[in-house]
Coordinates of C-alpha atoms in Angstrom, one line a residue:
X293 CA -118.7 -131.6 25.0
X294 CA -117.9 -132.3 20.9
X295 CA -115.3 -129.9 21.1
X296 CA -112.5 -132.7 22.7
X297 CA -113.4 -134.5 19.6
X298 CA -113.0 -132.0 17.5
X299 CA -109.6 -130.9 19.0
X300 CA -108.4 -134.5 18.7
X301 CA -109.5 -134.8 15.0
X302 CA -107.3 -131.2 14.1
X303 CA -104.5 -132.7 16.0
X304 CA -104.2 -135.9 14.8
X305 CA -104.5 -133.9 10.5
X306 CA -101.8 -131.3 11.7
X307 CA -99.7 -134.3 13.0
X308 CA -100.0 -136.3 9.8
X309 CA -99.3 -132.7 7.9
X310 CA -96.1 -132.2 10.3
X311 CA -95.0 -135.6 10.1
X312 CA -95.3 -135.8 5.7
X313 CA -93.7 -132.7 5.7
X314 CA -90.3 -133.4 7.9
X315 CA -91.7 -131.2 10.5
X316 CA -89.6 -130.6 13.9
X317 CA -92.5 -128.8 15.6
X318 CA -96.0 -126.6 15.2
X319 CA -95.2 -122.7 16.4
X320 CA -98.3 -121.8 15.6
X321 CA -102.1 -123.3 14.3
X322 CA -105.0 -120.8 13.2
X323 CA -108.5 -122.3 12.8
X324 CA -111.5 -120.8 10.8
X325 CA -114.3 -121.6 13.4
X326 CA -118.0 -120.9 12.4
X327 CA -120.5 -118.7 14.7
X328 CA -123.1 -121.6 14.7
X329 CA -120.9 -124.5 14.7
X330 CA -121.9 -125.5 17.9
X331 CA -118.2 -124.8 18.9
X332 CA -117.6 -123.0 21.9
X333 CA -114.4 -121.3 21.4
X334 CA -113.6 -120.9 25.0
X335 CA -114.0 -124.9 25.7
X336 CA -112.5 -125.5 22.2
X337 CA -109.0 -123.5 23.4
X338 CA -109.3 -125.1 26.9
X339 CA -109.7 -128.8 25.2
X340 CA -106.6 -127.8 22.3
X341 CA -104.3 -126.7 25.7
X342 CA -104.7 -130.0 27.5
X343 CA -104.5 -132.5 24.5
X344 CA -101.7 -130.6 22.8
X345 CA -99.4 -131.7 25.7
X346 CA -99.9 -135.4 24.5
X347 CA -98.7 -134.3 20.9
X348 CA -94.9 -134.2 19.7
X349 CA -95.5 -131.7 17.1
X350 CA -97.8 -129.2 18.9
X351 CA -96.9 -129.1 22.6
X352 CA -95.8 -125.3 22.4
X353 CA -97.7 -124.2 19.7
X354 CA -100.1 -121.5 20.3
X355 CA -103.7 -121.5 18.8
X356 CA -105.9 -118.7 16.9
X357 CA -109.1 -119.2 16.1
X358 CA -110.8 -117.0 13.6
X359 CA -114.3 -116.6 13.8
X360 CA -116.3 -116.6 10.6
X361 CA -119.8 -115.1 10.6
X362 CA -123.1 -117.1 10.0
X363 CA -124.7 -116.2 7.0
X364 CA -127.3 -117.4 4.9
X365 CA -128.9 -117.3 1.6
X366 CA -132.2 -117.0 0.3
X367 CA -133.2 -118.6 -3.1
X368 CA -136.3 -116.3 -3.8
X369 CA -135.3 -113.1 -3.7
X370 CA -131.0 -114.4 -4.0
X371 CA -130.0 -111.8 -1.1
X372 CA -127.9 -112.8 1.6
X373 CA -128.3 -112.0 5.4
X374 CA -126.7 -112.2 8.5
X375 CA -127.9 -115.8 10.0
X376 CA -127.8 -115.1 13.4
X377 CA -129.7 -112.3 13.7
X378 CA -132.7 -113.5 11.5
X379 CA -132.4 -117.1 11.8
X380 CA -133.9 -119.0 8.8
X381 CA -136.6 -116.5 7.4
X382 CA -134.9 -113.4 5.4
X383 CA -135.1 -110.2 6.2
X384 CA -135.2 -108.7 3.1
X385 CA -138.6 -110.8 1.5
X386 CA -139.7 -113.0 4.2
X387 CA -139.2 -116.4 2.9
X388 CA -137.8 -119.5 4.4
X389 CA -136.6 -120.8 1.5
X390 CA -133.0 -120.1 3.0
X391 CA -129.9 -122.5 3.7
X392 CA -126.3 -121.1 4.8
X393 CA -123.6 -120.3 3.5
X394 CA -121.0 -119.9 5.5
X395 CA -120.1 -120.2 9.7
X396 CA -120.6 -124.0 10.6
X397 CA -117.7 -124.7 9.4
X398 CA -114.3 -125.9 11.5
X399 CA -110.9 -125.8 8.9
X400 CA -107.6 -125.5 9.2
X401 CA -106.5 -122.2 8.1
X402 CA -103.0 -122.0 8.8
X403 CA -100.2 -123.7 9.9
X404 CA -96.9 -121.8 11.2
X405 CA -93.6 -124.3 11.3
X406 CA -90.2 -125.2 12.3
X407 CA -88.4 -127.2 10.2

């Protein structure tokens, strides 16, 4: 389970964030999570729950995770496609020459404070 790590890793930037910015505690953090991250949200909110106890800035503060859809590019025909229905061949011309664009990705979006 990568998502503990994860969790940790956002915990320990929003603490150093908090801690720069004089910080008396998190309300609220909102996460842009990719569909084929390999994140599961459901074990990534149970994994942010029980670490965020152990954190001065976060213990009440609730978490949102956006989900941002896989999609990928192809560079022979330049159309892009939804990744998780069609994988790494394109739908529109057939090639493979494809990489993605966006949904593996795990970022900060937003971080609601009191000061």
């Amino acid at each position: 389970m990568h998502e503990l790590g994860i969790v940790v890793h956002v915990i320990e930037q929003v603490e150093k964030v908090a801690d720069e910015n004089n910080v008396d505690k998190v309300t609220k953090l909102t996460l842009e999570v990719g569909e084929v991250s390999s994140v599961v949200p459901e074990l990534f909110k149970d994994c942010f729950e029980w670490s965020k106890k152990k954190s001065e800035y976060l213990k009440d503060a609730e978490l949102e995770l956006v989900v941002l859809e896989g999609i990928s590019y192809c560079e022979d025909c330049g159309q892009t496609y939804k990744t998780t229905s069609y994988a790494k061949q394109c739908p529109h011309c057939g090639s493979n020459k494809t990489y993605l664009v966006t949904g593996n990705e795990v970022r900060i979006k937003d971080i609601e404070v009191l000061q």
